[in-house]
Short mmCIF file of C-alpha atoms in Angstrom, two decimals:
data_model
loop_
_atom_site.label_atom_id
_atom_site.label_comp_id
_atom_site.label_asym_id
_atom_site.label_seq_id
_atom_site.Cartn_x
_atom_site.Cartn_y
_atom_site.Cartn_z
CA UNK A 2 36.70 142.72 131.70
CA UNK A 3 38.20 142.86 128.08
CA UNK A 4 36.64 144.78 125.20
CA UNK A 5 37.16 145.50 122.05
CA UNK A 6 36.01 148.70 119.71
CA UNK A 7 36.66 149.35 116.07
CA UNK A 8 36.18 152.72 115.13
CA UNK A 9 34.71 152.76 111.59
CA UNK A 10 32.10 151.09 110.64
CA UNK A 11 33.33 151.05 107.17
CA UNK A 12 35.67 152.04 104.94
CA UNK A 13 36.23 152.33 101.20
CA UNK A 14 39.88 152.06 99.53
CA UNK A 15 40.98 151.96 96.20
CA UNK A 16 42.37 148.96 94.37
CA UNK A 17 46.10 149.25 95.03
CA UNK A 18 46.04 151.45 97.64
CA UNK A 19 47.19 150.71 101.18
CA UNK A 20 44.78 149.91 104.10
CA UNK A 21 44.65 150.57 107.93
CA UNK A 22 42.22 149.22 110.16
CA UNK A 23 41.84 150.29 113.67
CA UNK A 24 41.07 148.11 116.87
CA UNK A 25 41.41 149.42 120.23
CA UNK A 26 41.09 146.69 123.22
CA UNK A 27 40.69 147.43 127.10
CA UNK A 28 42.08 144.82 128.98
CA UNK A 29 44.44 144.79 132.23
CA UNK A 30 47.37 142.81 131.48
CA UNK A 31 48.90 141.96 127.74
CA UNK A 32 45.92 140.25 125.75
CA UNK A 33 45.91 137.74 123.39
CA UNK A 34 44.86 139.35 120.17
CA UNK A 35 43.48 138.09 116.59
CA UNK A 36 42.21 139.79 113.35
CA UNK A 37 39.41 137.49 111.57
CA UNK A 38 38.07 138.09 107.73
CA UNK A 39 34.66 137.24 107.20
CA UNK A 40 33.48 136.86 103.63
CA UNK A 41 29.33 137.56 102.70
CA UNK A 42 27.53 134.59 103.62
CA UNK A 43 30.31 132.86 105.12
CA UNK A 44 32.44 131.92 108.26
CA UNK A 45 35.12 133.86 110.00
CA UNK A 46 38.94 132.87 108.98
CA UNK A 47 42.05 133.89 111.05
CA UNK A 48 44.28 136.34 109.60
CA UNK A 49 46.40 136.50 112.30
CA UNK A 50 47.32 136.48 116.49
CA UNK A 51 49.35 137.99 118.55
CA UNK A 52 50.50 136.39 122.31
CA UNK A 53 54.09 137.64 122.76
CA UNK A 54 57.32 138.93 121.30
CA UNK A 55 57.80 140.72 118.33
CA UNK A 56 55.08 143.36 118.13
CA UNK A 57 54.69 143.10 114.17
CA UNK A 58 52.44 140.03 113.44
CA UNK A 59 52.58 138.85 109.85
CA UNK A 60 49.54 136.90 108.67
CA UNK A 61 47.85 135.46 105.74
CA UNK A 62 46.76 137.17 102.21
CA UNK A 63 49.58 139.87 102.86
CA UNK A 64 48.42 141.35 105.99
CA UNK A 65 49.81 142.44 109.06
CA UNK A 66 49.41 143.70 112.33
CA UNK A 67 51.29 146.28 115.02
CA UNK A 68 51.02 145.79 118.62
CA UNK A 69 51.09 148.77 120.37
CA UNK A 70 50.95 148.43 124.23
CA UNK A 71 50.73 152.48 125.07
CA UNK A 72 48.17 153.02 122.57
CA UNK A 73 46.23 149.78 123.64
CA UNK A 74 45.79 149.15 119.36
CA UNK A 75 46.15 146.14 117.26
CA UNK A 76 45.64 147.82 113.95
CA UNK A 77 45.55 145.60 110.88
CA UNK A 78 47.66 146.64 107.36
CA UNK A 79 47.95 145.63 104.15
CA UNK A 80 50.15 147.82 101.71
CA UNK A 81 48.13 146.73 98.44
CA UNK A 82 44.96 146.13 98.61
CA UNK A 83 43.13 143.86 95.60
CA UNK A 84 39.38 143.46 94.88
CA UNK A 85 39.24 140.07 96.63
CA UNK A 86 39.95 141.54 100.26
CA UNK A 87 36.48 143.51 100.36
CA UNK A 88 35.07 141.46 103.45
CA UNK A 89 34.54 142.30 106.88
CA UNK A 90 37.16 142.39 109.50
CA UNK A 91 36.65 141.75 112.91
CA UNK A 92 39.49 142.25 116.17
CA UNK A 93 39.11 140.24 118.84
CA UNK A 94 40.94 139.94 122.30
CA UNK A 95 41.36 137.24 124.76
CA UNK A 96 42.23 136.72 128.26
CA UNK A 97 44.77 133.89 129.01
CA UNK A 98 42.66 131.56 131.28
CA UNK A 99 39.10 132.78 129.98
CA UNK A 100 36.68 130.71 128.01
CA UNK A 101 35.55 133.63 126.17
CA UNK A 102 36.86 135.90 122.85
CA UNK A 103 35.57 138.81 122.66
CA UNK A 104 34.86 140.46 119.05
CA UNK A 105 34.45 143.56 117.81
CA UNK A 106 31.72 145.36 115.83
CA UNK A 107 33.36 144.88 112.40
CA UNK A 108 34.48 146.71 109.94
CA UNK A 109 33.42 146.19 106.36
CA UNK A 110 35.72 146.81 103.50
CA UNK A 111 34.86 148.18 100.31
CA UNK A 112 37.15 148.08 97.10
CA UNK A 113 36.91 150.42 94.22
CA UNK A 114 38.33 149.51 90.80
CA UNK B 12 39.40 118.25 105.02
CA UNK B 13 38.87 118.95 108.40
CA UNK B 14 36.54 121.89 109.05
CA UNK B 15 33.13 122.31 111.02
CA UNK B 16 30.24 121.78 108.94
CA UNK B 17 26.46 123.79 109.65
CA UNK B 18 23.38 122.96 108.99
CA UNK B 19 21.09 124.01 107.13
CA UNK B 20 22.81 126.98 105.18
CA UNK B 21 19.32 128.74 105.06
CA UNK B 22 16.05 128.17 107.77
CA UNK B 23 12.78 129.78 107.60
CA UNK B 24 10.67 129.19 111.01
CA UNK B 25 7.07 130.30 111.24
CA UNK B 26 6.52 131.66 114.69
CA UNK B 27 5.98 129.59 117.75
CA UNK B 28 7.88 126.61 116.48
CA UNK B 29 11.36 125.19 117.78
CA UNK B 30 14.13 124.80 115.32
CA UNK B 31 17.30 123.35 115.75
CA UNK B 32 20.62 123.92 114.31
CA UNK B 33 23.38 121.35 113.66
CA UNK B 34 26.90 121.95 114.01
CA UNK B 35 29.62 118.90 113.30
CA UNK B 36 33.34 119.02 113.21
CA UNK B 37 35.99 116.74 112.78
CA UNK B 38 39.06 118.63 114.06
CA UNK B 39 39.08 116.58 117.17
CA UNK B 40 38.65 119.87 119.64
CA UNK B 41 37.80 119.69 122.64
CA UNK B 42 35.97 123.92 123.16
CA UNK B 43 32.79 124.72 120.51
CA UNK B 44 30.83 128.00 120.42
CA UNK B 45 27.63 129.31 119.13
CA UNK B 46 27.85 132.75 118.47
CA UNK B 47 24.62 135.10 116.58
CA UNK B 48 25.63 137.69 114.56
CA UNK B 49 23.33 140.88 113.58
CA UNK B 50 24.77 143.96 111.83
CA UNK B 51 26.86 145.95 113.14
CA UNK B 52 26.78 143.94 116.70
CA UNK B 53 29.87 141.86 115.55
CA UNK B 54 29.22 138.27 117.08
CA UNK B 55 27.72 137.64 120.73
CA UNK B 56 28.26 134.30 122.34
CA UNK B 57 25.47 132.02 122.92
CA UNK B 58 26.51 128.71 124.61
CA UNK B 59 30.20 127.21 124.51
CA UNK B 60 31.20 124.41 125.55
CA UNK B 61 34.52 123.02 126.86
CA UNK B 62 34.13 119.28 126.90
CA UNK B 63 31.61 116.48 126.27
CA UNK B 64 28.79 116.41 128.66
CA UNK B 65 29.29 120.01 129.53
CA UNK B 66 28.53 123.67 128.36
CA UNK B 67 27.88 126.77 129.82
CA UNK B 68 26.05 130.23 128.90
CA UNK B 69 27.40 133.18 127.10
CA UNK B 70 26.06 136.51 127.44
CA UNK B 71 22.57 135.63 125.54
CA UNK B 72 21.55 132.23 126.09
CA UNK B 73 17.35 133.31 126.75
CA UNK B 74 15.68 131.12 124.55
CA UNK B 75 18.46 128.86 123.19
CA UNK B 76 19.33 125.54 124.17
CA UNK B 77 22.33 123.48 123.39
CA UNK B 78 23.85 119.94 124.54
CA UNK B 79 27.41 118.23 123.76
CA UNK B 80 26.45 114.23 123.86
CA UNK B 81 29.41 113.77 121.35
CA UNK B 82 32.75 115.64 121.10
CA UNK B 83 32.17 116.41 117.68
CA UNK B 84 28.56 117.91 117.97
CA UNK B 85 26.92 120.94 119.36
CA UNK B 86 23.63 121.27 118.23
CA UNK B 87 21.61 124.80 118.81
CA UNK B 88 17.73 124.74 119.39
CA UNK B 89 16.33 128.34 118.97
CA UNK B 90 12.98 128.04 120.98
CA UNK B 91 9.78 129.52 120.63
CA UNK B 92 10.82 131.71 123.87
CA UNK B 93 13.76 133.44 121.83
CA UNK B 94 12.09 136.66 121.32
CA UNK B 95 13.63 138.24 118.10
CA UNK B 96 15.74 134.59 116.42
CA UNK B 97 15.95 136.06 112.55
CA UNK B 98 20.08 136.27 112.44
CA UNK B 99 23.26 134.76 111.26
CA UNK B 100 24.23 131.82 113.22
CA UNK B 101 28.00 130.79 113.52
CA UNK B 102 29.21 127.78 115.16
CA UNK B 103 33.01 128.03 116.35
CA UNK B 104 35.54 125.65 117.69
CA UNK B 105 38.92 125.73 119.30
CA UNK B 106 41.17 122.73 120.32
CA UNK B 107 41.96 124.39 123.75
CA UNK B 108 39.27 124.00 126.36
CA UNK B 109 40.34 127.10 127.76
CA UNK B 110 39.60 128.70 124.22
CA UNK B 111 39.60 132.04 125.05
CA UNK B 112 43.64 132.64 123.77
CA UNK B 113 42.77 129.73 121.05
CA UNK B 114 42.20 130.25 117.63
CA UNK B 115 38.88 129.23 116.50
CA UNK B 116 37.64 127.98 113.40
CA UNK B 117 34.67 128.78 111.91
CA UNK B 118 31.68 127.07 110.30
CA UNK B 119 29.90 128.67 107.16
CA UNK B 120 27.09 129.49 109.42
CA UNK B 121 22.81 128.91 109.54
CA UNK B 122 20.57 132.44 108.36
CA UNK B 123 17.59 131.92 110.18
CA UNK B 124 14.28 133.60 109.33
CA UNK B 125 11.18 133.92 111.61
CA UNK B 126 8.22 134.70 109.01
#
């Protein structure tokens, strides 16, 4: 079965700064993988997914993502960070033929002027 | 715009009673979810649903209740059964019925408070 852990609970960067985000899945074969943004109060929103191919996902709002197979990590980056992007961030991993995505714990962004 | 609509944004439930939870979209999809969200617990599937007529249970389903009469509704009914119900509540949809490698799209989710 597929999991998903994100090691810190939360973190706190600096306007301007650069930003890593960790996600670590367990899963057999090559899974489908996604990094969602969830505002306070609100809904989660795709950032962005990786299936296949090139292992450096671009997504929305300047982020992006490395694949890498050997470390069994999907770890989300953004080279500037701005006040708007303190949210939560969730990873989540799929199986191709399951019903089911399976999320992460979070991890909540904080932005310091 | 397309998008999935929830409501109420906010429910307060005294204990004992029913309440149910309404979730509409109009991106034509066939999958929806119903996912509850606590801190730090990240979201845990409640009922999805692949196609009219037809849903199944996720991995905490005790003391929910769901049905799919329409493809663009998937109400949730948090019974009186549902031992601890004060959460976030997100309702989800993909277009794939196999939505596990789908995107899914969000509603702006219920808070639901048991006084």
């Amino acid at each position: 079965a597929q999991s998903v852990t994100q090691p810190d609970i939360h973190i706190t960067v600096s306007e301007g700064a650069s930003l890593e985000l960790r996600c670590n899945y367990s899963y057999g074969a090559t899974p489908y993988l996604f990094w969602y943004v969830q505002s306070p109060g609100q809904g989660l929103q795709l950032l962005l997914k990786y299936f296949s191919g090139d292992t450096l996902v671009q997504g929305i709002k300047g982020f992006e993502a490395e694949f890498k197979r050997s470390q069994s990590s999907f770890n989300l980056r953004k080279p500037s960070v701005h006040w708007s992007d303190a949210a939560e961030y969730f990873c989540a991993v799929g199986a191709p033929g399951g019903f089911k995505t399976i999320f992460g714990a979070g991890t909540r962004l904080f932005v310091k002027a | 715009d397309g998008g999935i609509t929830q409501s109420p944004k906010y429910l307060f439930r005294k204990e004992g009673q029913n309440v149910t939870l309404s979730c509409e979209q109009n991106l034509n999809h066939d999958a929806m979810y119903w996912y509850r969200q606590d801190p730090g617990q990240g979201l845990r599937l409640i009922y999805y649903s692949q196609i009219v007529n037809d849903f199944q249970k996720g991995d905490i389903a005790e003391g929910y209740s769901v049905s799919r009469e329409k493809k663009e509704s998937f109400p949730l009914t948090v019974t009186s059964a549902q031992k601890n119900p004060t959460a976030f509540y997100l309702c989800a949809s993909s277009m794939s019925p196999v939505g596990g490698t789908d995107t899914q799209y969000f509603g702006p989710g219920t808070r639901l408070t048991v006084l």
